[in-house]
Amino acid sequence: MTALSPADALTYPGSLLSADGLLVASYDLEEGGDEIEGYRAAAHHPRILNASACPFTIDYRAASAIHVLNGMGVTLGDSIIGLTAISAIKSAFPDLRFSLYRPARAPEYVQELYALAGDLLSNIITLPCSHHELPDEATVIDVGNHLFWPDFTTLPMIDFFLGALGVDASGVQPQEKANQWLADISLPAVPRKWQNQPYVLLCSTASTPVRSIPQHIRADLVERLIERYDLPVLGFGPVNHARYIDVLPESRDTAHFLALVRGARFVMTCDTAAVHVAAGFNVPTTAFFTTIAPELRVRDYPACHAVKLELPQLRGIHASNRDRDIAMVEQAFSAVIREALPLPDLA
């Protein structure tokens, strides 16, 4: 197998094998600033299935142990959806044992989600590890660096992850695609002040500015929410509005963040993890989408009202903080909030 160039190693749609046989996440290489030489595609290993390199299906009736390399990403939203795919498979085959191999340098708040996943996972292994450590009886699936897989930009995210695990997504019921496993995990109570006080939640910051709600319109949205619901508006980070409450200090870890979303009467957000969390708890949601078509993210969320901003120049961009791109997003949001927003009645 020919070694990949450093640039190709970082963007290869899959996991990597080092010269001495270690399975490696390209994310760890990029975050660690290590020299990137001599890495090969793990998909060339005869035991490793990679749907980007060669599509496959798995008869899970005949499987027992599934080992997933680089599952299921390094962002909270992707991880929720990836675990939803595992949950859908396990609902049909509850005796399956899933082991995930995770990047060592993934953000701690993302790693916390996997610790909360409980019985969905039998084991979590930290990369790198030797390919010789893969159990002989296991089915080994690589979903590494999925951001660079062509299907990731064209399929609903849950269908992408199901396909990457060798499952025909059309055979999975919509309710199995809506992150309902989140409702089964053990979470802390919301802060005492909000245990008997209804509230709505504004989650305005995504992992990249181009998908976030611009700072200068957040106060306007808070005002719209107060006018519509006459409830306290909570959120994560400062907003210049007298009736807005910043609960970022109370959201000290992933479990407390999930609990705050679960406890909300309504969530307003953007293309970020909160929209997937809210769906898992059936919380009514309005979500703004700038660069990604809403149907690729929220197709299976019946309680989510999507607002698509018309930004054809930015379509398909996953991350950007370029001034030109952000200016277009700000202009589009300014136009949208002058119109009526889908703010549903609350039960």
Coordinates of C-alpha atoms in Angstrom, one line a residue:
M1 CA 0.0 0.0 0.0
T2 CA 1.3 3.4 -1.0
A3 CA 1.6 6.0 1.8
L4 CA -0.6 9.0 1.6
S5 CA 0.8 12.5 1.3
P6 CA 0.3 14.7 4.5
A7 CA -2.5 16.6 2.8
D8 CA -4.2 13.4 1.6
A9 CA -3.9 11.8 5.0
L10 CA -5.8 14.6 6.7
T11 CA -8.6 14.5 4.2
Y12 CA -8.8 10.8 3.5
P13 CA -12.4 9.5 3.9
G14 CA -11.5 6.9 6.5
S15 CA -9.1 5.9 9.3
L16 CA -5.3 5.6 8.8
L17 CA -2.7 2.9 9.4
S18 CA 0.8 4.0 10.5
A19 CA 3.9 2.4 9.2
D20 CA 4.1 0.3 12.4
G21 CA 0.5 -0.9 12.1
L22 CA -1.3 1.5 14.4
L23 CA -4.9 2.5 13.6
V24 CA -5.0 6.3 13.8
A25 CA -7.5 9.1 13.5
S26 CA -6.4 11.9 11.2
Y27 CA -8.2 14.3 13.6
D28 CA -5.6 13.4 16.3
L29 CA -2.8 14.0 13.8
E30 CA -4.2 17.4 12.9
E31 CA -4.9 18.5 16.5
G32 CA -1.5 17.2 17.8
G33 CA 0.6 18.9 15.2
D34 CA 2.6 15.7 14.7
E35 CA 4.6 15.0 11.6
I36 CA 2.3 13.2 9.1
E37 CA 4.4 10.8 7.2
G38 CA 4.0 7.2 6.2
Y39 CA 0.3 6.8 6.8
R40 CA -1.8 4.5 4.6
A41 CA -5.5 4.1 4.2
A42 CA -6.9 1.6 6.8
A43 CA -9.6 0.7 4.2
H44 CA -7.0 -1.3 2.3
H45 CA -6.7 -3.7 5.3
P46 CA -8.6 -6.9 4.3
R47 CA -10.6 -7.0 7.6
I48 CA -11.8 -3.4 7.6
L49 CA -15.0 -2.4 5.9
N50 CA -15.3 1.2 4.6
A51 CA -18.5 2.1 2.7
S52 CA -16.8 5.1 1.1
A53 CA -14.1 2.9 -0.4
C54 CA -16.5 0.0 -1.2
P55 CA -20.2 0.0 -0.3
F56 CA -21.3 -3.0 1.7
T57 CA -24.3 -4.4 3.6
I58 CA -24.2 -6.4 6.8
D59 CA -26.6 -9.2 7.8
Y60 CA -26.8 -8.2 11.5
R61 CA -28.8 -11.4 12.2
A62 CA -25.5 -13.3 11.9
A63 CA -23.3 -10.7 13.6
S64 CA -22.4 -10.5 17.3
A65 CA -19.5 -8.1 17.9
I66 CA -19.2 -4.9 15.8
H67 CA -16.1 -2.7 16.1
V68 CA -16.4 0.8 14.7
L69 CA -13.3 2.7 14.0
N70 CA -13.5 6.5 14.5
G71 CA -17.1 6.3 15.4
M72 CA -19.0 8.6 15.4
G73 CA -17.1 11.9 14.9
V74 CA -15.7 14.7 16.9
T75 CA -18.7 17.1 17.2
L76 CA -21.7 16.7 19.5
G77 CA -24.3 16.7 16.8
D78 CA -22.7 14.2 14.6
S79 CA -22.1 11.9 17.6
I80 CA -25.8 12.1 18.6
I81 CA -26.8 11.0 15.1
G82 CA -24.2 8.3 14.8
L83 CA -25.3 6.8 18.1
T84 CA -28.9 7.0 16.9
A85 CA -27.8 4.8 14.0
I86 CA -26.4 2.3 16.5
S87 CA -29.6 2.6 18.6
A88 CA -31.7 1.7 15.6
I89 CA -29.7 -1.4 14.8
K90 CA -29.7 -2.5 18.4
S91 CA -33.4 -2.1 18.7
A92 CA -33.7 -4.8 16.1
F93 CA -30.8 -6.9 17.3
P94 CA -30.5 -6.2 21.1
D95 CA -27.8 -8.8 21.7
L96 CA -25.3 -7.0 19.4
R97 CA -22.2 -5.6 21.1
F98 CA -20.8 -2.4 19.7
S99 CA -17.3 -1.2 20.5
L100 CA -16.2 2.2 19.4
Y101 CA -12.6 3.4 18.7
R102 CA -12.5 7.1 19.5
P103 CA -10.0 9.8 18.7
A104 CA -7.9 10.6 21.7
R105 CA -8.0 14.4 21.1
A106 CA -11.8 14.7 20.6
P107 CA -13.3 17.5 22.7
E108 CA -14.1 16.4 26.3
Y109 CA -17.7 17.5 26.1
V110 CA -18.1 15.2 23.1
Q111 CA -16.4 12.3 24.8
E112 CA -18.9 12.8 27.7
L113 CA -21.8 11.9 25.4
Y114 CA -20.3 8.5 24.8
A115 CA -19.9 7.9 28.5
L116 CA -23.7 8.7 28.9
A117 CA -24.7 6.3 26.1
G118 CA -24.8 3.4 28.5
D119 CA -26.0 0.1 27.1
L120 CA -25.7 1.3 23.5
L121 CA -22.0 0.6 23.7
S122 CA -20.1 -2.4 25.1
N123 CA -16.7 -0.8 25.0
I124 CA -14.9 2.5 24.1
I125 CA -11.3 2.2 23.0
T126 CA -9.0 5.2 22.6
L127 CA -7.0 5.5 19.4
P128 CA -4.3 4.8 18.4
C129 CA -4.2 1.0 18.7
S130 CA -2.6 -1.8 16.8
H131 CA -4.7 -3.5 14.1
H132 CA -3.6 -6.8 15.6
E133 CA -5.8 -6.0 18.6
L134 CA -9.0 -6.2 16.6
P135 CA -10.7 -9.4 17.7
D136 CA -10.8 -12.2 15.2
E137 CA -14.5 -12.7 15.5
A138 CA -15.5 -9.1 15.2
T139 CA -17.0 -7.2 12.2
V140 CA -14.8 -4.1 11.8
I141 CA -16.3 -1.0 10.2
D142 CA -14.4 2.2 9.5
V143 CA -16.4 5.5 9.5
G144 CA -13.3 7.7 10.0
N145 CA -13.1 11.3 8.8
H146 CA -16.7 11.1 7.6
L147 CA -16.8 14.9 6.9
F148 CA -14.8 14.1 3.7
W149 CA -17.1 11.3 2.5
P150 CA -19.1 12.3 -0.6
D151 CA -22.4 10.9 0.8
F152 CA -22.1 13.1 3.9
T153 CA -23.0 16.2 1.9
T154 CA -25.9 14.6 -0.1
L155 CA -27.8 12.3 2.4
P156 CA -29.7 13.0 5.6
M157 CA -27.2 12.5 8.3
I158 CA -28.9 9.5 9.9
D159 CA -29.2 7.8 6.5
F160 CA -25.5 8.5 6.0
F161 CA -24.5 6.8 9.3
L162 CA -26.8 3.9 8.7
G163 CA -25.3 3.3 5.3
A164 CA -21.8 3.6 6.7
L165 CA -22.8 0.8 9.1
G166 CA -24.0 -1.4 6.2
V167 CA -27.7 -0.8 6.7
D168 CA -30.4 0.1 4.2
A169 CA -31.8 3.3 5.7
S170 CA -35.1 3.0 3.9
G171 CA -35.9 -0.1 6.1
V172 CA -35.6 1.9 9.3
Q173 CA -38.7 3.6 10.6
P174 CA -38.7 7.4 11.0
Q175 CA -39.2 7.2 14.8
E176 CA -36.0 5.2 15.0
K177 CA -34.2 8.1 13.4
A178 CA -35.2 10.8 15.8
N179 CA -32.6 10.3 18.6
Q180 CA -35.1 8.8 21.0
W181 CA -32.3 7.0 22.8
L182 CA -31.5 10.3 24.5
A183 CA -34.7 9.9 26.6
D184 CA -33.3 6.8 28.2
I185 CA -30.1 8.2 29.6
S186 CA -29.7 9.4 33.2
L187 CA -29.4 13.1 33.5
P188 CA -29.1 15.6 36.4
A189 CA -31.9 17.9 37.3
V190 CA -32.0 21.4 35.9
P191 CA -30.9 24.1 38.3
R192 CA -33.4 24.6 41.2
K193 CA -34.6 27.9 39.9
W194 CA -35.9 26.3 36.7
Q195 CA -37.4 23.1 38.1
N196 CA -40.8 24.6 38.6
Q197 CA -40.5 27.6 36.2
P198 CA -41.3 27.0 32.5
Y199 CA -38.7 28.5 30.2
V200 CA -37.7 28.7 26.5
L201 CA -34.2 28.2 25.3
L202 CA -32.1 30.1 22.7
C203 CA -29.2 28.1 21.5
S204 CA -27.5 30.5 19.0
T205 CA -23.9 29.3 18.6
A206 CA -22.9 26.4 16.3
S207 CA -19.4 25.0 16.0
T208 CA -18.7 27.5 13.2
P209 CA -19.8 31.1 12.7
V210 CA -21.3 30.5 9.3
R211 CA -24.0 28.3 10.8
S212 CA -24.5 30.4 14.0
I213 CA -27.2 33.0 14.7
P214 CA -25.4 36.3 14.3
Q215 CA -24.8 38.2 17.5
H216 CA -26.5 41.4 16.4
I217 CA -29.9 39.8 16.0
R218 CA -30.0 37.6 19.1
A219 CA -31.6 40.3 21.2
D220 CA -34.3 40.8 18.6
L221 CA -35.0 37.0 18.7
V222 CA -35.2 37.1 22.5
E223 CA -37.8 39.9 22.2
R224 CA -39.8 37.9 19.7
L225 CA -39.8 34.9 22.1
I226 CA -40.9 37.0 25.0
E227 CA -43.7 38.5 23.0
R228 CA -44.9 35.1 21.8
Y229 CA -44.6 33.1 25.0
D230 CA -44.1 35.5 27.9
L231 CA -41.6 33.1 29.5
P232 CA -38.0 33.5 30.6
V233 CA -35.6 33.1 27.8
L234 CA -32.5 31.2 28.8
G235 CA -29.4 30.7 26.6
F236 CA -25.7 29.9 26.5
G237 CA -23.5 33.0 26.4
P238 CA -24.3 36.8 26.7
V239 CA -27.2 38.5 24.9
N240 CA -27.9 42.2 25.4
H241 CA -31.5 42.0 26.6
A242 CA -32.8 42.7 30.1
R243 CA -35.0 39.6 30.2
Y244 CA -32.5 37.1 28.9
I245 CA -30.7 34.8 31.3
D246 CA -27.3 33.3 30.5
V247 CA -27.2 29.8 31.9
L248 CA -23.8 28.9 30.5
P249 CA -22.3 28.6 34.0
E250 CA -25.0 26.0 34.8
S251 CA -24.2 24.1 31.7
R252 CA -20.9 22.9 33.0
D253 CA -20.9 19.6 31.2
T254 CA -22.7 17.7 28.5
A255 CA -25.2 16.1 30.9
H256 CA -26.3 19.4 32.3
F257 CA -26.6 20.9 28.8
L258 CA -28.8 18.0 27.7
A259 CA -30.9 18.4 30.9
L260 CA -31.5 22.1 30.1
V261 CA -32.7 21.3 26.6
R262 CA -34.9 18.5 27.9
G263 CA -36.5 20.9 30.4
A264 CA -37.3 23.6 27.9
R265 CA -40.9 24.3 26.7
F266 CA -39.5 25.4 23.4
V267 CA -36.0 25.7 21.7
M268 CA -34.9 28.2 19.1
T269 CA -31.6 27.2 17.6
C270 CA -29.5 26.9 14.4
D271 CA -27.8 24.0 12.7
T272 CA -26.1 22.7 15.9
A273 CA -26.4 19.9 18.4
A274 CA -29.3 21.5 20.2
V275 CA -31.7 20.7 17.3
H276 CA -30.8 17.0 17.6
V277 CA -31.1 17.0 21.4
A278 CA -34.5 18.7 21.3
A279 CA -35.7 16.1 18.8
G280 CA -34.7 13.3 21.2
F281 CA -36.8 14.8 24.0
N282 CA -39.7 15.9 21.7
V283 CA -39.2 19.6 22.5
P284 CA -40.8 21.9 20.0
T285 CA -38.1 23.7 18.0
T286 CA -37.5 26.4 15.4
A287 CA -34.1 26.0 13.7
F288 CA -32.4 28.2 11.2
F289 CA -30.3 26.7 8.4
T290 CA -27.7 28.7 6.4
T291 CA -25.4 26.3 4.5
I292 CA -27.1 22.9 4.8
A293 CA -30.5 21.9 3.5
P294 CA -32.8 21.3 6.4
E295 CA -34.0 18.0 5.1
L296 CA -30.5 16.7 5.5
R297 CA -30.6 17.4 9.2
V298 CA -34.2 17.5 10.5
R299 CA -36.3 15.4 8.1
D300 CA -37.3 13.0 10.8
Y301 CA -38.0 15.6 13.6
P302 CA -41.8 16.3 13.5
A303 CA -41.6 18.9 16.3
C304 CA -39.0 20.9 14.4
H305 CA -39.9 23.9 12.3
A306 CA -37.0 24.6 9.9
V307 CA -36.3 28.1 8.5
K308 CA -34.1 27.9 5.4
L309 CA -32.0 31.0 4.7
E310 CA -31.5 31.5 0.9
L311 CA -27.7 31.5 0.6
P312 CA -26.9 29.5 -2.6
Q313 CA -23.3 30.9 -2.5
L314 CA -22.7 29.1 0.8
R315 CA -24.6 25.9 0.1
G316 CA -22.7 22.8 1.3
I317 CA -20.1 24.7 3.4
H318 CA -19.5 23.0 6.7
A319 CA -17.4 25.6 8.3
S320 CA -16.3 29.2 7.7
N321 CA -15.4 32.4 9.6
R322 CA -14.5 34.4 6.5
D323 CA -15.7 38.0 6.7
R324 CA -17.4 37.8 3.3
D325 CA -19.4 34.6 4.3
I326 CA -20.4 35.9 7.7
A327 CA -21.6 39.2 6.1
M328 CA -23.9 37.2 3.8
V329 CA -25.3 35.2 6.7
E330 CA -25.9 38.4 8.7
Q331 CA -27.8 40.0 5.8
A332 CA -29.9 36.9 5.3
F333 CA -30.8 36.7 9.0
S334 CA -31.7 40.4 9.1
A335 CA -34.2 39.8 6.2
V336 CA -35.7 36.6 7.8
I337 CA -36.5 38.1 11.1
R338 CA -38.5 40.9 9.5
E339 CA -40.9 38.2 8.5
A340 CA -43.2 36.0 10.6
L341 CA -41.3 33.2 12.3
P342 CA -42.7 29.7 12.9
L343 CA -43.3 29.8 16.6
P344 CA -45.7 27.0 17.5
D345 CA -48.3 27.0 20.2
L346 CA -47.1 25.2 23.3
A347 CA -49.2 22.5 25.0

